[in-house]
Amino acid sequence: MKIVLRIGDDLVAGELYDNPVADQVADLLPFAAGFDDFHAQEKLTRLPRALDVSGVPRADEPRPGEIGYYAPGLSLVLYYASPGRWPGLVRIGRFDLPLERLRALPGGTRIEIAAAEQ
């Protein structure tokens, strides 16, 4: 599924992967929240509810430029660095924002994620 992230006045293209967790995130769209920096490798926000991680690997290793779900923290995550392989991480999509621009966003930056218009 093609998506758009709105960060201030910027529109950023992305996509959600074809997996059960990404499908649950698609059901939450449009979604907007403040994202905070975590461990100088990602921006994250807490989702309003837990997502079912049945049917996906127990652990994953997201790459910079990907979107993930961290089940223990109920977090939607935008990665600008590699966190390594962790239990509870699920790769659910990707985005086209330059990684340094994501890294530079101040804490609490509001990001809206919506389905792209067809």
C-alpha positions as a printed Julia matrix, in Angstrom:
118×3 Matrix{Float64}:
  0.0     0.0    0.0
  1.37    3.4   -0.97
  1.38    5.97   1.85
  2.24    9.62   2.37
  3.91   11.06   5.46
  3.22   14.74   6.12
  5.98   16.38   8.13
  5.28   20.09   8.41
  4.8    21.29   4.83
  6.69   18.33   3.34
  4.99   15.31   1.79
  7.09   12.14   1.84
  6.27    9.04  -0.2
  6.36    5.61   1.35
  4.72    2.23   1.36
  3.47   -0.38   3.77
  4.7    -3.91   3.18
  2.4    -6.85   2.61
  2.28   -8.46   6.06
 -0.35   -8.85   8.81
  1.09   -6.15  11.07
  1.34   -3.6    8.25
 -2.3    -4.39   7.41
 -3.28   -3.46  10.97
 -1.39   -0.18  10.68
 -3.22    0.51   7.41
 -6.49    0.14   9.34
 -5.36    2.98  11.67
 -4.79    5.44   8.79
 -4.92    8.36   8.72
 -2.8     8.53  11.85
 -1.04   11.55  13.31
  1.11   11.88  16.42
  4.2    13.5   17.86
  7.35   11.45  17.26
 10.31   11.55  19.64
 13.92   10.5   19.15
 15.04    7.22  20.7
 18.68    6.16  21.15
 19.87    8.36  18.25
 18.62    5.82  15.72
 14.89    6.25  15.32
 11.82    8.42  15.79
  8.89    6.73  17.5
  5.42    7.22  18.87
  3.1     5.02  20.87
  0.09    3.57  19.06
 -3.36    3.72  20.67
 -3.56   -0.09  20.91
 -1.42   -3.21  20.64
 -1.14   -4.9   17.26
 -1.3    -8.67  16.8
  2.13   -9.94  15.77
  0.98  -13.48  14.94
  2.26  -14.69  11.59
  5.47  -12.62  11.5
  9.0   -13.52  12.66
  9.66  -13.22  16.42
 12.58  -10.84  15.77
 13.68   -8.6   12.92
 16.45   -6.19  11.94
 15.01   -3.02  10.36
 17.2    -0.98   8.04
 17.51    2.81   7.87
 14.6     4.21   5.87
 12.15    1.58   7.08
  9.04    1.78   9.21
  8.62   -0.69  12.03
  6.41   -1.75  14.87
  7.98   -2.5   18.26
  5.47   -4.75  20.01
  6.75   -4.46  23.63
  6.42   -0.65  23.49
  3.34   -0.5   21.19
  5.5     1.84  19.11
  5.38    2.91  15.48
  9.0     3.57  14.49
 10.76    5.44  11.67
 14.38    4.28  11.46
 17.25    6.55  10.39
 19.92    4.15  11.7
 20.06    0.41  12.22
 18.94   -0.75  15.68
 20.19   -4.3   15.12
 18.09   -7.43  15.49
 15.6    -7.4   18.38
 12.68   -9.55  19.5
  9.38   -7.79  19.0
 10.52   -5.67  16.03
  8.51   -6.05  12.84
  9.38   -4.29   9.57
  6.14   -2.9    8.14
  7.15   -0.39   5.47
  9.58    2.17   4.12
  9.76    5.93   3.47
 11.69    8.21   1.09
 12.75   11.05   3.43
 16.52   11.65   3.52
 17.74   10.05   6.75
 19.59   13.15   7.98
 16.38   15.18   7.69
 14.54   12.63   9.83
 17.39   12.58  12.36
 17.27   16.41  12.63
 13.56   16.62  13.47
 13.03   17.98  16.99
 11.34   15.83  19.62
  7.57   15.92  19.46
  7.47   16.65  15.72
  3.99   15.86  14.48
  3.91   13.39  11.6
  0.75   12.38   9.79
  0.65    9.12   7.88
 -2.15    8.53   5.38
 -2.95    6.31   2.42
 -1.71    7.85  -0.83
 -4.4     9.02  -3.2
 -4.71    6.71  -6.16
